[in-house]
Short mmCIF file of C-alpha atoms in Angstrom, two decimals:
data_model
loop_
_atom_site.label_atom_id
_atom_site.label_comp_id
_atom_site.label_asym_id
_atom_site.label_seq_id
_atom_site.Cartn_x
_atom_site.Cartn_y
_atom_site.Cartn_z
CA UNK A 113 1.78 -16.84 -33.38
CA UNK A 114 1.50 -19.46 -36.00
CA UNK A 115 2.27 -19.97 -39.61
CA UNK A 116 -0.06 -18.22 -42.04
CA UNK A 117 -2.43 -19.16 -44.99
CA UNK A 118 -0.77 -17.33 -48.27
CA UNK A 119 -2.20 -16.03 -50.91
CA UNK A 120 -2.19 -19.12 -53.08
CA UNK A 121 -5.05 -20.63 -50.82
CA UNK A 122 -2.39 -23.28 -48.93
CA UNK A 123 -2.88 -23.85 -45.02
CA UNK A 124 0.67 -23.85 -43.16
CA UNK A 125 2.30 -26.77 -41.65
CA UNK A 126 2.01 -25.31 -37.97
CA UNK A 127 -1.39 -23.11 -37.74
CA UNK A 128 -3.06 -23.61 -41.37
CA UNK A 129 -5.79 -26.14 -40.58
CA UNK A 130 -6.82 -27.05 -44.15
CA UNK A 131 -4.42 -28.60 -47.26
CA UNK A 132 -4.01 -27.57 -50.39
CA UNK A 133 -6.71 -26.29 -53.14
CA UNK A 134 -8.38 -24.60 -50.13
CA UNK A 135 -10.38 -21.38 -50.39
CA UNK A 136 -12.10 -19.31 -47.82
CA UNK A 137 -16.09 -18.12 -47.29
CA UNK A 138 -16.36 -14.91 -47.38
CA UNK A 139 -18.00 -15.38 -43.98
CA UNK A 140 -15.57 -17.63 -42.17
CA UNK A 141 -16.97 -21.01 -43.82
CA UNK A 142 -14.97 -22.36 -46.40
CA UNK A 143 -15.58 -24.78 -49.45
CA UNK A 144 -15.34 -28.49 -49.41
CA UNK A 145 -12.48 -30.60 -50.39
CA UNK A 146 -9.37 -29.70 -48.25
CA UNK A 147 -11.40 -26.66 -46.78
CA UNK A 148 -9.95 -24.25 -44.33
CA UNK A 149 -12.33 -25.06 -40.69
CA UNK A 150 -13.67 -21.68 -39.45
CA UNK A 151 -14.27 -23.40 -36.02
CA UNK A 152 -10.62 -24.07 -35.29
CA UNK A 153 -10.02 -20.41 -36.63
CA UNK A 154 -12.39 -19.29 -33.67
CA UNK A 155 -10.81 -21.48 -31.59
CA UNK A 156 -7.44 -19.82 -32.35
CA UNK A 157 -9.04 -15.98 -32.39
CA UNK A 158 -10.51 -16.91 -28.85
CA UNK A 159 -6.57 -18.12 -27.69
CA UNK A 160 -5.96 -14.44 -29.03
CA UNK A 161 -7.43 -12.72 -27.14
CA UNK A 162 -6.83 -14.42 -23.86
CA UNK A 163 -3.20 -14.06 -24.79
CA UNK A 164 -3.94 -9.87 -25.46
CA UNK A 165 -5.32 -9.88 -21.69
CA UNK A 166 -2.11 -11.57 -20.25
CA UNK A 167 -0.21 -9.14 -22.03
CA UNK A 168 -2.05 -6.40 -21.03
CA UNK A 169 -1.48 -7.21 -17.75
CA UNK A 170 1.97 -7.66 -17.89
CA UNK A 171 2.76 -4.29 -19.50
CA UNK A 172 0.20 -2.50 -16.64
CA UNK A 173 2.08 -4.50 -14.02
CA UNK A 174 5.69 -3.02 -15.84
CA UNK A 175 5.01 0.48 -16.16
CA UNK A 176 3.19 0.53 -12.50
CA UNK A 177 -0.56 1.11 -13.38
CA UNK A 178 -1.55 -2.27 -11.56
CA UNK A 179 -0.26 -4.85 -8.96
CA UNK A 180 -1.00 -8.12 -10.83
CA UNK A 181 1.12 -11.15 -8.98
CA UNK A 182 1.81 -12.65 -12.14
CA UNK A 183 4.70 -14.54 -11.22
CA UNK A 184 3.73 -15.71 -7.65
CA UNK A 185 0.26 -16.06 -7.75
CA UNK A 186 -1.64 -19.77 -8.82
CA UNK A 187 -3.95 -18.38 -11.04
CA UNK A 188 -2.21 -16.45 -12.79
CA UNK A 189 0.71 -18.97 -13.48
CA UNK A 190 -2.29 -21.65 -14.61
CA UNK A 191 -3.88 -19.12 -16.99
CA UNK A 192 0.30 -18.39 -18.75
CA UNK A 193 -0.11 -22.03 -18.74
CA UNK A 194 -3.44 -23.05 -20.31
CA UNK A 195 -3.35 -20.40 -22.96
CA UNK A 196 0.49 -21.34 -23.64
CA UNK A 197 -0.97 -24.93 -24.21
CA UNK A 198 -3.88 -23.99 -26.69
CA UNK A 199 -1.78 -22.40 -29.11
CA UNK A 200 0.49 -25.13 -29.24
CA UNK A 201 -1.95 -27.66 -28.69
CA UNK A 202 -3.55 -25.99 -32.03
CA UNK A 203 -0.22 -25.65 -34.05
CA UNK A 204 -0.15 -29.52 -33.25
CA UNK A 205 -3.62 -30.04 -34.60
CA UNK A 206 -2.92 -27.03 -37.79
CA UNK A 207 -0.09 -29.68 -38.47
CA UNK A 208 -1.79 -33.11 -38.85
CA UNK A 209 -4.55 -31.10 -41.17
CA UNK A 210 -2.29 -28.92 -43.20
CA UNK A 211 -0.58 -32.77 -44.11
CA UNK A 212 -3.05 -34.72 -44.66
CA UNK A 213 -2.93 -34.82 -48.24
CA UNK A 214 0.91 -34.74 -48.28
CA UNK A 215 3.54 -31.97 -47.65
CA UNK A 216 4.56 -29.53 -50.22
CA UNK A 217 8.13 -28.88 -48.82
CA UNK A 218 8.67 -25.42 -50.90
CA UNK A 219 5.05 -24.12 -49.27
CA UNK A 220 6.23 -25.37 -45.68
CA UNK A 221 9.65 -24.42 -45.49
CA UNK A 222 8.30 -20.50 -46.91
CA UNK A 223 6.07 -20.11 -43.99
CA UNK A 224 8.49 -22.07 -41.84
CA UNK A 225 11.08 -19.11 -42.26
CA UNK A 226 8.41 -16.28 -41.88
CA UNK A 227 8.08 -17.69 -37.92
CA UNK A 228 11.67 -17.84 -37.42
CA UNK A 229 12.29 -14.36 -39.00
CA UNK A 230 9.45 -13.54 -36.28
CA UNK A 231 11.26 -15.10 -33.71
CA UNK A 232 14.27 -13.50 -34.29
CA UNK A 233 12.70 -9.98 -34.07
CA UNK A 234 11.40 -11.07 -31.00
CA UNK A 235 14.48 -11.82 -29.66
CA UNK A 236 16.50 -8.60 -31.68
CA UNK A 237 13.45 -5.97 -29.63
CA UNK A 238 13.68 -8.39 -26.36
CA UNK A 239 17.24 -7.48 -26.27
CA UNK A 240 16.86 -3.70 -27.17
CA UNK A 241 14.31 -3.39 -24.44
CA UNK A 242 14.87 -6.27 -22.11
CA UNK A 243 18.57 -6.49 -21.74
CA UNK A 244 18.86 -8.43 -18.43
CA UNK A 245 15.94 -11.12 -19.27
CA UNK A 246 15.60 -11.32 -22.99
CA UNK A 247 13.62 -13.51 -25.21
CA UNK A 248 16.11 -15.99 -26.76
CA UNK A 249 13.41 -19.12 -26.70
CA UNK A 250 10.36 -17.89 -26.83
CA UNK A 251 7.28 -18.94 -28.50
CA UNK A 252 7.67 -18.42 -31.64
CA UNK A 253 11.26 -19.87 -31.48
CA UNK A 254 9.09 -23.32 -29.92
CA UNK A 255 6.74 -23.47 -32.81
CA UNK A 256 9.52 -23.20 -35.28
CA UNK A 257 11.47 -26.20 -33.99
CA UNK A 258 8.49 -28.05 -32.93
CA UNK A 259 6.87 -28.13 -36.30
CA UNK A 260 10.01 -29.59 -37.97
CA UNK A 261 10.01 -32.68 -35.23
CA UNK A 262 5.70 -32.93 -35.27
CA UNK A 263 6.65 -33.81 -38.91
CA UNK A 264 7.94 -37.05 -37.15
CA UNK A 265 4.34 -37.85 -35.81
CA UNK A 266 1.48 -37.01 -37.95
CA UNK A 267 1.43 -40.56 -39.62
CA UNK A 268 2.68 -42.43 -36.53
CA UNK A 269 -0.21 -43.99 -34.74
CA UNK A 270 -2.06 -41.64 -32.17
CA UNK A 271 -1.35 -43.75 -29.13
CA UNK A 272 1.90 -43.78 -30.03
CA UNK A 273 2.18 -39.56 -30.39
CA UNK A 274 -0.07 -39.37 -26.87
CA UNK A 275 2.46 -41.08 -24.98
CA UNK A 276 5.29 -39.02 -26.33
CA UNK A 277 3.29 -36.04 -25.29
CA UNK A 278 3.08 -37.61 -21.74
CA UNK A 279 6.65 -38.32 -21.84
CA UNK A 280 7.23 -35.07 -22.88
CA UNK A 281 5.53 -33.14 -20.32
CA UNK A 282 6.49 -35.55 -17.09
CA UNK A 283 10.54 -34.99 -18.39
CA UNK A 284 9.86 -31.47 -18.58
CA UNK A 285 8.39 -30.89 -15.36
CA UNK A 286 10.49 -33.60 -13.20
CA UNK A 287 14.05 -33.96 -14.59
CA UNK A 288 16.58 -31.10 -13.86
CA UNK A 289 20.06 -30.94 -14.59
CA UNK A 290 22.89 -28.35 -14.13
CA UNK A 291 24.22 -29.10 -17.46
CA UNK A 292 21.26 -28.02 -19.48
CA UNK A 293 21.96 -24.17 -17.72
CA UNK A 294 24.63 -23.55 -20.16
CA UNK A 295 23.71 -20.97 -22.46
CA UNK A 296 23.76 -23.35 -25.73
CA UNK A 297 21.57 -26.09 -24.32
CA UNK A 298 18.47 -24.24 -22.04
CA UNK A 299 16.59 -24.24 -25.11
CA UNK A 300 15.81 -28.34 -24.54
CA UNK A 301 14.39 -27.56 -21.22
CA UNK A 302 14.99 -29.73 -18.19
CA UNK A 303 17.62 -26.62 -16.62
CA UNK A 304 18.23 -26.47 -12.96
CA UNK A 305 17.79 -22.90 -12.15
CA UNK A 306 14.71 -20.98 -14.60
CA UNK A 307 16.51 -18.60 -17.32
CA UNK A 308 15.67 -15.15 -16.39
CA UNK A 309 13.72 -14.36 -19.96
CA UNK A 310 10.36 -12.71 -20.42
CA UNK A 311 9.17 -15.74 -22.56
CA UNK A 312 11.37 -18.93 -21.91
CA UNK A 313 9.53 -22.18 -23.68
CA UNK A 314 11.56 -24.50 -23.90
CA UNK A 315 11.13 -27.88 -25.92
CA UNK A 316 10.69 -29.77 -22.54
CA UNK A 317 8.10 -30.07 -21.71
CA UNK A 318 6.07 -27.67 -24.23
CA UNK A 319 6.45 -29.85 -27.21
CA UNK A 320 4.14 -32.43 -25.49
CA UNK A 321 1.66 -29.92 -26.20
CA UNK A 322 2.51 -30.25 -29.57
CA UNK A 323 2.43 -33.81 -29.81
CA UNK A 324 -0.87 -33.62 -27.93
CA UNK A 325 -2.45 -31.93 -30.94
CA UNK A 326 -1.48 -34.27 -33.61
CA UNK A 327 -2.49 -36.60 -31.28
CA UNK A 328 -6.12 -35.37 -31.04
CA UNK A 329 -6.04 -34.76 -34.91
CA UNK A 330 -5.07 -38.13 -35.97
CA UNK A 331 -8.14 -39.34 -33.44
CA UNK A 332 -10.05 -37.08 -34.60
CA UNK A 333 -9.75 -36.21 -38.34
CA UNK A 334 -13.28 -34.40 -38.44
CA UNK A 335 -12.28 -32.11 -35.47
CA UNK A 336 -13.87 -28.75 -36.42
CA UNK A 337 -15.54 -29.69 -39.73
CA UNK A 338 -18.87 -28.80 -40.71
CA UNK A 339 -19.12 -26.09 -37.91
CA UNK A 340 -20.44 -22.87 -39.06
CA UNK A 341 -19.21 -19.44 -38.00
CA UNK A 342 -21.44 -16.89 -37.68
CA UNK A 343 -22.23 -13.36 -36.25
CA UNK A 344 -19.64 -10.45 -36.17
CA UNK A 345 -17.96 -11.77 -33.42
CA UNK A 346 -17.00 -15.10 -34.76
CA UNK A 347 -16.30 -13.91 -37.95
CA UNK A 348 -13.84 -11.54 -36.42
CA UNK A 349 -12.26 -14.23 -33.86
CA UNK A 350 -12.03 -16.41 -37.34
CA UNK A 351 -10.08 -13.62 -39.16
CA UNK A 352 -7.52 -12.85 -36.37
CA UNK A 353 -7.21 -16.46 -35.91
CA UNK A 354 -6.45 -16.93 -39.78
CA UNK A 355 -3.77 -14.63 -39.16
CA UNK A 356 -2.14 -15.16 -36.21
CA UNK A 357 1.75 -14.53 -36.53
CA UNK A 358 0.74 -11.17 -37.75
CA UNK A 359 -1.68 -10.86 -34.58
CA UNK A 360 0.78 -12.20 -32.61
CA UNK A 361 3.59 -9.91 -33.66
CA UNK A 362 1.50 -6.75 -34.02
CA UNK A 363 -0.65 -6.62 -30.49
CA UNK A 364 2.07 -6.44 -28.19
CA UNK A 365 3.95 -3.65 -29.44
CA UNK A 366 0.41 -1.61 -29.49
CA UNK A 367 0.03 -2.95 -26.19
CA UNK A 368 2.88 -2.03 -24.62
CA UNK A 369 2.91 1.61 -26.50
CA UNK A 370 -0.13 2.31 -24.77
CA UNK A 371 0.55 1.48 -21.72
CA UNK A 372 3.44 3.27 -21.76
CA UNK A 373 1.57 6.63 -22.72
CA UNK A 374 -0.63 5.65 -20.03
CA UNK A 375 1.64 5.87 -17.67
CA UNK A 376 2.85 9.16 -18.71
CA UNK A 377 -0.49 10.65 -18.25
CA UNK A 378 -1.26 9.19 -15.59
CA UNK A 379 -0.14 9.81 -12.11
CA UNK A 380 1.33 6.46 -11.38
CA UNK A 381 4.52 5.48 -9.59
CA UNK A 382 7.02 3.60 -11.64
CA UNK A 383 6.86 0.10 -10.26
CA UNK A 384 11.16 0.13 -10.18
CA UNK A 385 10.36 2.96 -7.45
CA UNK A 386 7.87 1.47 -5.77
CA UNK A 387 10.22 -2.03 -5.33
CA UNK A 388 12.68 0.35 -4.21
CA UNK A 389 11.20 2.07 -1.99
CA UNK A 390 9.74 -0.78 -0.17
CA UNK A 391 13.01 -2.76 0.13
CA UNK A 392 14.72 0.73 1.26
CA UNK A 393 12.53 1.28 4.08
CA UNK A 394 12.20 -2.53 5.21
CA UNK A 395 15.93 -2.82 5.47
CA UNK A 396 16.12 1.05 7.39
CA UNK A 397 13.33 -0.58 9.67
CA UNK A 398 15.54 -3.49 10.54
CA UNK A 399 17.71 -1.08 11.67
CA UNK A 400 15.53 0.18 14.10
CA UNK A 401 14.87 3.50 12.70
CA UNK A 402 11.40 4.72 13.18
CA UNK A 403 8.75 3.95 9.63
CA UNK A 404 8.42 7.94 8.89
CA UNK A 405 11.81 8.79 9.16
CA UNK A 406 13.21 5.93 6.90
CA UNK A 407 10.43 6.60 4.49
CA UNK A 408 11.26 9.93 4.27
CA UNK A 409 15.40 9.10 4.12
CA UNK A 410 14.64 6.57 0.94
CA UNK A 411 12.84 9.66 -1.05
CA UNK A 412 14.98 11.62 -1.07
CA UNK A 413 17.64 8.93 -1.98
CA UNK A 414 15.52 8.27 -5.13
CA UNK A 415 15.28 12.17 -5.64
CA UNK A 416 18.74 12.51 -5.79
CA UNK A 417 19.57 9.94 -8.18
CA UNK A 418 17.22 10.87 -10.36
CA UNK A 419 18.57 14.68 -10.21
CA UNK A 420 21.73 13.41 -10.45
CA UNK A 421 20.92 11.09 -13.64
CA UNK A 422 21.86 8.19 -12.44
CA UNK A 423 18.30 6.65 -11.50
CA UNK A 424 18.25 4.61 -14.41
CA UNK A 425 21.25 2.84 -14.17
CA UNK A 426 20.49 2.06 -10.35
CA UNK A 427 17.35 0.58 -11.02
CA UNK A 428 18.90 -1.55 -13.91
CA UNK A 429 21.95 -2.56 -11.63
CA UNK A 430 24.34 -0.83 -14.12
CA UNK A 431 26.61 1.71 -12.42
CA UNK A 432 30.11 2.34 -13.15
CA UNK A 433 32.68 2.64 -10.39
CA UNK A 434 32.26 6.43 -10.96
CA UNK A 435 28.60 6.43 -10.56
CA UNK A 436 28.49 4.41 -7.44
CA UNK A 437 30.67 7.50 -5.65
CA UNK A 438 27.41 9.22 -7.03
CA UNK A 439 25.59 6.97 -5.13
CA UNK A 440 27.20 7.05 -1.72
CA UNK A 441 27.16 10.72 -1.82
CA UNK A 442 23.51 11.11 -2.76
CA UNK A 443 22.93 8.66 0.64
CA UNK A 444 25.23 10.48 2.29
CA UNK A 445 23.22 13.85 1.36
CA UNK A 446 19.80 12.37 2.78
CA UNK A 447 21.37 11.12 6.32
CA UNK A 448 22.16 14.62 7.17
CA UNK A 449 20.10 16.16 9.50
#
């Protein structure tokens, strides 16, 4: 989700904890003197994997193999939230660490262009897929940015970097303004109506996240050091968490593969379907027409679009003016007796 460490042994500006001249144990410790900190690895294999489970349930929610409220419901909005705010929150600490001894702009800008080449193959499969809610400021995007302006803070005093995290956050989640829902400005944040993307974070009020790291770091400068990493689980929560773009970009497309073979095998009702056919038969209710009977009337609707090819481009709202004649008739087919 991060930068990465390359081969030449230097952390990155935005996840690599430790500066230059920095070389790795080969069991998640790591030599003094500018020494990469297996515990914040862990730390960042342990955001992982709570990330993998949100994303898991997402793509089971999609493709209709569960019924997980995670837009409406409180605890599932707070756990999007926290785990949002540890990777960040770490980037923000990788940052302060990764400059401590001074930056090495050639090193920072490489690893600064392999996240925004990530980001933008986020955004180029987001569209592919995703058409109508598409990730154009997504995580990745936010890290890129927000490593360029934590550059700002990581020798300002931490105080100071706290309250611009505050700031940051109580913006973000207060202010709202009409003009920031133009297309070329939702990216700051602080937009009136929420863009309709699978992974909007927006520099308001995420980057106080950010800022909340280097804030920690610069109170903190031992954070993680000395802490020893052992047993097969640590060591592997230290290895995904040493590479965690490539995590990050990799999981999800496995993810979402196999829950889309999943629901091929298994007998599982296509949750576009299911939303159908529960706002069919509510609104044939209203009408007064007995539970079975409407039930029965909004199958076969769904049957006939289907035969008739055009499911696909009803459930996506994307019907020509030829197609919806298609549509009237296949209504028009199910209301005879």
């Amino acid at each position: 989700m991060d930068f990465r460490r390359g081969d030449d042994g230097i952390m990155s500006a935005v996840d690599g904890v430790p500066a230059e001249g920095s070389t790795s144990g080969a069991a998640g410790g790591s030599k003094t003197g500018g020494s990469r900190r297996p515990a914040i690895d862990v730390a960042r294999g342990l955001a992982l994997v709570a990330m993998a489970l949100y994303h898991a349930s997402w793509d089971a929610t999609f493709f209709g193999l569960a019924r997980f409220d995670l837009l409406g419901d409180p605890l599932w909005l707070a756990a999007r939230t926290m785990i949002l705010s540890s990777f960040l929150l770490l980037a923000g600490v990788g940052l302060v660490l990764a400059t401590r001894d001074g930056l090495d702009a050639g090193r920072f800008l490489r690893r600064l262009g392999r996240v925004a080449a990530g980001a933008a193959a986020v955004s180029a499969a987001s569209y592919a897929l995703f058409p109508d809610s598409p990730i154009f400021f997504g995580v990745l995007h936010h890290i890129a940015l927000a490593s360029i302006v934590g550059l700002a803070f990581v020798r300002l005093p931490a105080a100071l970097t706290l309250m611009a995290a505050a700031a940051a956050v109580l913006a973000g989640t207060s202010l709202s303004f009409p003009i920031f829902d133009s297309p070329w400005l939702r990216w700051i944040g602080l937009t009136s109506v929420v863009p309709d993307s699978n992974d909007f974070v927006p520099v308001l009020p995420w980057i106080g996240a950010v800022l909340a790291g280097i804030g920690l770091a610069r109170l903190w400068p031992d954070m993680g050091e000395g802490v020893a990493v052992n047993g097969a689980a640590g060591r592997t929560l230290a290895l995904a968490g040493r590479h965690s773009l490539a995590v990050y970009l990799l999981h999800q497309p496995l993810l979402f593969g196999i829950a889309w073979a999943a629901a091929l095998l298994l007998p599982v009702e296509a949750p576009a379907v299911r939303d159908f056919q529960a706002a069919c038969v509510a609104n044939c209710e209203r009408a007064g027409i007995a539970s079975a009977a409407c039930a029965a009337n909004c199958g076969c609707v769904q049957s006939e679009l289907a035969r008739k090819g055009l499911w696909e481009g009803f459930a996506a709202n994307r019907l020509s003016e030829r197609e919806r004649r298609g549509l009237e008739d296949a209504v028009a087919v199910c209301r005879k007796p």
